[in-house]
mmCIF file of C-alpha atoms in Angstrom:
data_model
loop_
_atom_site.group_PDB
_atom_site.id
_atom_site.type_symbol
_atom_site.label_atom_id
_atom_site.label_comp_id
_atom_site.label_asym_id
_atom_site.label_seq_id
_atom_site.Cartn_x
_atom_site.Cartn_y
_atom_site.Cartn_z
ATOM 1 C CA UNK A 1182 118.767 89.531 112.468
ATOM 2 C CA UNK A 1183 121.844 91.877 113.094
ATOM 3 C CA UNK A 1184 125.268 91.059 112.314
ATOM 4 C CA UNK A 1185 127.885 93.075 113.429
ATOM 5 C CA UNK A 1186 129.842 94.415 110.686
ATOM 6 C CA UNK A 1187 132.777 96.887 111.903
ATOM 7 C CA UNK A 1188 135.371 94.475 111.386
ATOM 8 C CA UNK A 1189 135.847 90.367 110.675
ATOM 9 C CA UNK A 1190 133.919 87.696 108.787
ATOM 10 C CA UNK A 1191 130.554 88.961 108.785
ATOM 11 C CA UNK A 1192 129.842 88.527 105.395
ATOM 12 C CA UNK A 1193 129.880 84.544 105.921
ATOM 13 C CA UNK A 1194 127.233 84.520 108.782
ATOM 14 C CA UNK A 1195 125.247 86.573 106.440
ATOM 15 C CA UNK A 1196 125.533 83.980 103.510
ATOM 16 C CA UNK A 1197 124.474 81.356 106.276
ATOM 17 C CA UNK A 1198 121.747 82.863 107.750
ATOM 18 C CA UNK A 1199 120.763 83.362 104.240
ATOM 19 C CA UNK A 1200 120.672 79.678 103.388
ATOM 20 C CA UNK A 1201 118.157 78.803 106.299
ATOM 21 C CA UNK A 1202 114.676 77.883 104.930
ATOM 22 C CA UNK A 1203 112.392 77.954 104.188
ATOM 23 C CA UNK A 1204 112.134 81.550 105.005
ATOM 24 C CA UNK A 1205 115.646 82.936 105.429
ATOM 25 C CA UNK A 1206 115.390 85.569 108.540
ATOM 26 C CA UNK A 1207 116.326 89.177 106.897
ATOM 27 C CA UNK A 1208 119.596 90.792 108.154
ATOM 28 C CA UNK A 1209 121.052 93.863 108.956
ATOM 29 C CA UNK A 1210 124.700 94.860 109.538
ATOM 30 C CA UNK A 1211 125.119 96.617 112.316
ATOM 31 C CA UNK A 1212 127.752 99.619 112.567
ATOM 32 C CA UNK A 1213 125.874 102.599 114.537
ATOM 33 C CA UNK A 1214 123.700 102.126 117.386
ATOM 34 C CA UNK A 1215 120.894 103.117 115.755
ATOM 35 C CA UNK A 1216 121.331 99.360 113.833
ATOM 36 C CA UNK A 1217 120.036 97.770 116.999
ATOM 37 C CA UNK A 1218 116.937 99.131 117.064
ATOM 38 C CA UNK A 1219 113.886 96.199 116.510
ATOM 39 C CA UNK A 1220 116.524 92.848 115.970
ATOM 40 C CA UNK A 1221 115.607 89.350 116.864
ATOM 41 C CA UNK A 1222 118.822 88.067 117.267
ATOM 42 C CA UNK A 1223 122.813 89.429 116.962
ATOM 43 C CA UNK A 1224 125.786 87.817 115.803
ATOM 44 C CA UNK A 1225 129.282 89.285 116.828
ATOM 45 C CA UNK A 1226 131.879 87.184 114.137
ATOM 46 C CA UNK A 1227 135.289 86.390 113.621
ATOM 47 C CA UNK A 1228 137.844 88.921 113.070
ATOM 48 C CA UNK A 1229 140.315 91.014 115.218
ATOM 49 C CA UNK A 1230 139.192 91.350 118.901
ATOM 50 C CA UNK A 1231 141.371 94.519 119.342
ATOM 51 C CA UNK A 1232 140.160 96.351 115.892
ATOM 52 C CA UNK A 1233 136.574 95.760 117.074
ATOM 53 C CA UNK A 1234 136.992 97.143 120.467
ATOM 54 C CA UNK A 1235 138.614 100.030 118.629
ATOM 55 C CA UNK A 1236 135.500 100.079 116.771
ATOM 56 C CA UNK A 1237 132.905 99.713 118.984
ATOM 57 C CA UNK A 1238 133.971 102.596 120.872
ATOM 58 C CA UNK A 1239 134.525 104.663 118.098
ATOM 59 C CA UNK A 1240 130.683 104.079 117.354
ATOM 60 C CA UNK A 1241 129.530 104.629 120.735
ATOM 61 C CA UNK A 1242 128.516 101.193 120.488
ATOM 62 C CA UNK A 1243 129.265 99.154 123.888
ATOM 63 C CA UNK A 1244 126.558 100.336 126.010
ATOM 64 C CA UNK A 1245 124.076 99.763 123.651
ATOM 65 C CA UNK A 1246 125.319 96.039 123.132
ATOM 66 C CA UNK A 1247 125.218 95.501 126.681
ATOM 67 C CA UNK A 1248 121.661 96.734 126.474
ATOM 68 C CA UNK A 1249 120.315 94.378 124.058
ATOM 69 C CA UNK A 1250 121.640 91.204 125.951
ATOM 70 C CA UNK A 1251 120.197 92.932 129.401
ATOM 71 C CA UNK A 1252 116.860 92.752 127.991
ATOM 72 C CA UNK A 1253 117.598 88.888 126.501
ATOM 73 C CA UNK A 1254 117.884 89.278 122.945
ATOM 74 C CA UNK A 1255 119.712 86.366 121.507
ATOM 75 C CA UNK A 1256 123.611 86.792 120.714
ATOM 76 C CA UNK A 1257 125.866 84.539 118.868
ATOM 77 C CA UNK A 1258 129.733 85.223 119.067
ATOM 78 C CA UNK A 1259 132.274 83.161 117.284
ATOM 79 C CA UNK A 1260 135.971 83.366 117.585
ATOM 80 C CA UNK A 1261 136.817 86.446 117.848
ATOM 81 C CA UNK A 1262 132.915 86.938 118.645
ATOM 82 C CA UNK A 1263 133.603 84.823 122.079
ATOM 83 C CA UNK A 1264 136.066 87.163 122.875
ATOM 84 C CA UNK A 1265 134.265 90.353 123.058
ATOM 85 C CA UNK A 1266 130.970 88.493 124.938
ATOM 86 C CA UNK A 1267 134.299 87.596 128.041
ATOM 87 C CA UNK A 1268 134.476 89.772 131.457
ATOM 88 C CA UNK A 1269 137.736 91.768 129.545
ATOM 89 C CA UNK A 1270 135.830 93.107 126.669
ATOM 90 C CA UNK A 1271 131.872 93.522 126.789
ATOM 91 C CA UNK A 1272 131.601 91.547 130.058
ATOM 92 C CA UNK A 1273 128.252 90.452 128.523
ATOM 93 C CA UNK A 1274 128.936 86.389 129.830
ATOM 94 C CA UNK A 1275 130.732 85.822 132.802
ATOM 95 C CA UNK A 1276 134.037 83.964 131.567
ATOM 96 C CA UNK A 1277 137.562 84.977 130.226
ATOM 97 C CA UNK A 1278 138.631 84.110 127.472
ATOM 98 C CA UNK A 1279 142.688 83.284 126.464
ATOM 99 C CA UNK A 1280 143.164 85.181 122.973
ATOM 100 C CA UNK A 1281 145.397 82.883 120.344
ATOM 101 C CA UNK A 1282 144.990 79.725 122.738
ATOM 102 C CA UNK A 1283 145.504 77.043 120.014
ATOM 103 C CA UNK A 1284 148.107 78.680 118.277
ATOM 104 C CA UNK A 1285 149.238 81.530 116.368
ATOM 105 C CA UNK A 1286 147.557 81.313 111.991
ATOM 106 C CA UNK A 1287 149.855 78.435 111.092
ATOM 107 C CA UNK A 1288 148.453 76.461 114.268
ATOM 108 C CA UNK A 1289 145.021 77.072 112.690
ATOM 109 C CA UNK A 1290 142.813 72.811 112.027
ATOM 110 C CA UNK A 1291 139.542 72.026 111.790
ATOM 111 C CA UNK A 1292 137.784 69.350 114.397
ATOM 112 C CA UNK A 1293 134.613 67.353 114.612
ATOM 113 C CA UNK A 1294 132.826 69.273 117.912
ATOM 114 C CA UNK A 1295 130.340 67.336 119.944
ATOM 115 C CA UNK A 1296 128.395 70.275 120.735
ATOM 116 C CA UNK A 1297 125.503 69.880 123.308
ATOM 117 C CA UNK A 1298 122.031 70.541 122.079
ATOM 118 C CA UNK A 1299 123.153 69.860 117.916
ATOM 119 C CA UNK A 1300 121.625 66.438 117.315
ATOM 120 C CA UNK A 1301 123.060 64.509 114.180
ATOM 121 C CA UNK A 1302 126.998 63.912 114.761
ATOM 122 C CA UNK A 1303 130.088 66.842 115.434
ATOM 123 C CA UNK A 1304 130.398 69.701 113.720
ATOM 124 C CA UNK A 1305 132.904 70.949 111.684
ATOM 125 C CA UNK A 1306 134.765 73.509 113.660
ATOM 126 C CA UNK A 1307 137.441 75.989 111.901
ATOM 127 C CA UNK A 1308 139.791 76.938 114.496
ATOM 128 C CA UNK A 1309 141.667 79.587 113.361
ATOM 129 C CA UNK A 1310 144.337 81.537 115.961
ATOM 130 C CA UNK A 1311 140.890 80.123 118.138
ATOM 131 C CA UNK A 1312 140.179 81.708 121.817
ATOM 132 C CA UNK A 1313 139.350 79.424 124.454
ATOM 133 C CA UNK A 1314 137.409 79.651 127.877
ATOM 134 C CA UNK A 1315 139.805 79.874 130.506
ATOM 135 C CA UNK A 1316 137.581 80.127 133.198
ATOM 136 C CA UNK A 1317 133.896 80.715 133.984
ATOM 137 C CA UNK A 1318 131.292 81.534 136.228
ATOM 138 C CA UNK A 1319 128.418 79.081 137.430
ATOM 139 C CA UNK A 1320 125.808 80.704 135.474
ATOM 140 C CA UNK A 1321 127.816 79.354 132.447
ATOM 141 C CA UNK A 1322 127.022 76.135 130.759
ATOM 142 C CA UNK A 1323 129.962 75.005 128.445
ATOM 143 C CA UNK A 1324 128.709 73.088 125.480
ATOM 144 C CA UNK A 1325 131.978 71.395 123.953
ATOM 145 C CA UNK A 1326 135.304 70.654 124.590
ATOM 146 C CA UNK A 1327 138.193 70.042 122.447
ATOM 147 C CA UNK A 1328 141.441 68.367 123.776
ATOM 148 C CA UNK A 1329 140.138 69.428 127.063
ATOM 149 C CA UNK A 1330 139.268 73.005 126.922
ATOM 150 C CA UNK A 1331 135.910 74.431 126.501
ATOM 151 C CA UNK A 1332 135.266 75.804 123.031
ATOM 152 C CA UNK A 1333 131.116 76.574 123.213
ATOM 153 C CA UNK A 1334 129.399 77.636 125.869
ATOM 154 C CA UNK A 1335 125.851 79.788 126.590
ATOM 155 C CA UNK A 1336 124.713 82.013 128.836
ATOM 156 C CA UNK A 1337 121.283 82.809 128.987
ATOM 157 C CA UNK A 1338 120.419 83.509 125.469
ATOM 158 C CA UNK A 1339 124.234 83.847 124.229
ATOM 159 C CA UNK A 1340 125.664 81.752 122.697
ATOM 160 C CA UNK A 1341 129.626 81.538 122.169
ATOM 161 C CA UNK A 1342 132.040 79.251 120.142
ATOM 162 C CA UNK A 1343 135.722 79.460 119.448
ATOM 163 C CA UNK A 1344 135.414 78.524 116.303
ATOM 164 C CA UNK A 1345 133.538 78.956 112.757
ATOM 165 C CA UNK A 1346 131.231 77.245 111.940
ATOM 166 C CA UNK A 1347 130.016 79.875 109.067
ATOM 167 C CA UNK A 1348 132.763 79.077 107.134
ATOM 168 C CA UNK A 1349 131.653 75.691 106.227
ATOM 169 C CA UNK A 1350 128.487 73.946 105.129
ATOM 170 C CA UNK A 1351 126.985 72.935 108.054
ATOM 171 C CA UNK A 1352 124.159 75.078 109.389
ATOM 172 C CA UNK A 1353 123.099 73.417 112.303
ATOM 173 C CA UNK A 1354 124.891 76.018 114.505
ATOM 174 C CA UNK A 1355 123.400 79.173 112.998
ATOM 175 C CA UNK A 1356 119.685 77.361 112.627
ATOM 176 C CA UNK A 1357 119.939 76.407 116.880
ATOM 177 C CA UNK A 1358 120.669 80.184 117.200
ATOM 178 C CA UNK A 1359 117.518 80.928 115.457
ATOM 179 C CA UNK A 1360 115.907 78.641 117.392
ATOM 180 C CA UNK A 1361 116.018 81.118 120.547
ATOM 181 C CA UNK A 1362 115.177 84.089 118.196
#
């Protein structure tokens, strides 16, 4: 499992990951293209969506991302995450997403999230300066909503959320991204 780790809180997704049982899936962080070679799965976290553009293309990095979801290898994005998978960044799931929707850091809450396809009550969703989907294509299924504006959706095998989940206990999101690993 690869988690990309040129900027952001990728260090948390690989303490969750590493809590699944009862065989936690190995992971790699990903800086170089060469990182992608052989991985089940991807997750793109939270951070700064301009800083990782920045360093994604100083690593020659882009194509090669857009590769592995062409051939339907499982990506996660979260926050900032969501906002390199929109039409703007990586183009890799066809929505947009609006940067700093909720609020600038001092707007930042947590929610309970009704996500579809998580069985066993909301999540716990940390929103902070959280994207959300401003608009989408068909092919685009959106998950949840929060005061009316989608905050999950997937695409295929890619799966995005405006918020983190990795920050708290709950591991239900990370273990139904395994599930399409």
């Amino acid at each position: 499992m690869g988690v990309l780790a040129l900027q952001g809180g990728f260090q948390a997704h690989e303490r969750m990951l590493a809590k699944l049982g009862p065989t936690p899936p190995r992971t790699r962080e990903v800086r170089v293209p060469g990182d992608l070679d052989g991985l089940a799965g991807l997750v793109i976290p939270g951070g700064e969506s301009t800083t990782m553009t920045l360093g994604i293309e100083r690593e020659g990095l882009a194509e090669p991302l857009r590769a592995l979801a062409a051939n339907g290898t499982p990506i996660l994005g979260s926050c900032a995450g969501l906002i390199m998978l929109d039409r703007d960044h990586l183009d890799m799931m066809d929505m947009r997403a609006e940067r700093n929707a909720f609020g600038r850091q001092i707007r930042s809450f947590e929610a309970d999230v009704e996500l579809d396809g998580i069985e066993g009550g909301p999540l716990r969703g940390i929103f902070i300066r959280a994207p959300w989907i401003a608009e989408h294509g068909p092919g685009v299924e959106i998950l949840a909503q929060i005061e009316g504006h989608a905050v999950a959706a997937r695409q295929g095998a890619i799966l995005a959320v405006s918020f983190h989940a990795e920050l708290g206990e709950d591991d239900r999101l990370h273990r139904l991204f395994l599930e399409g690993c």
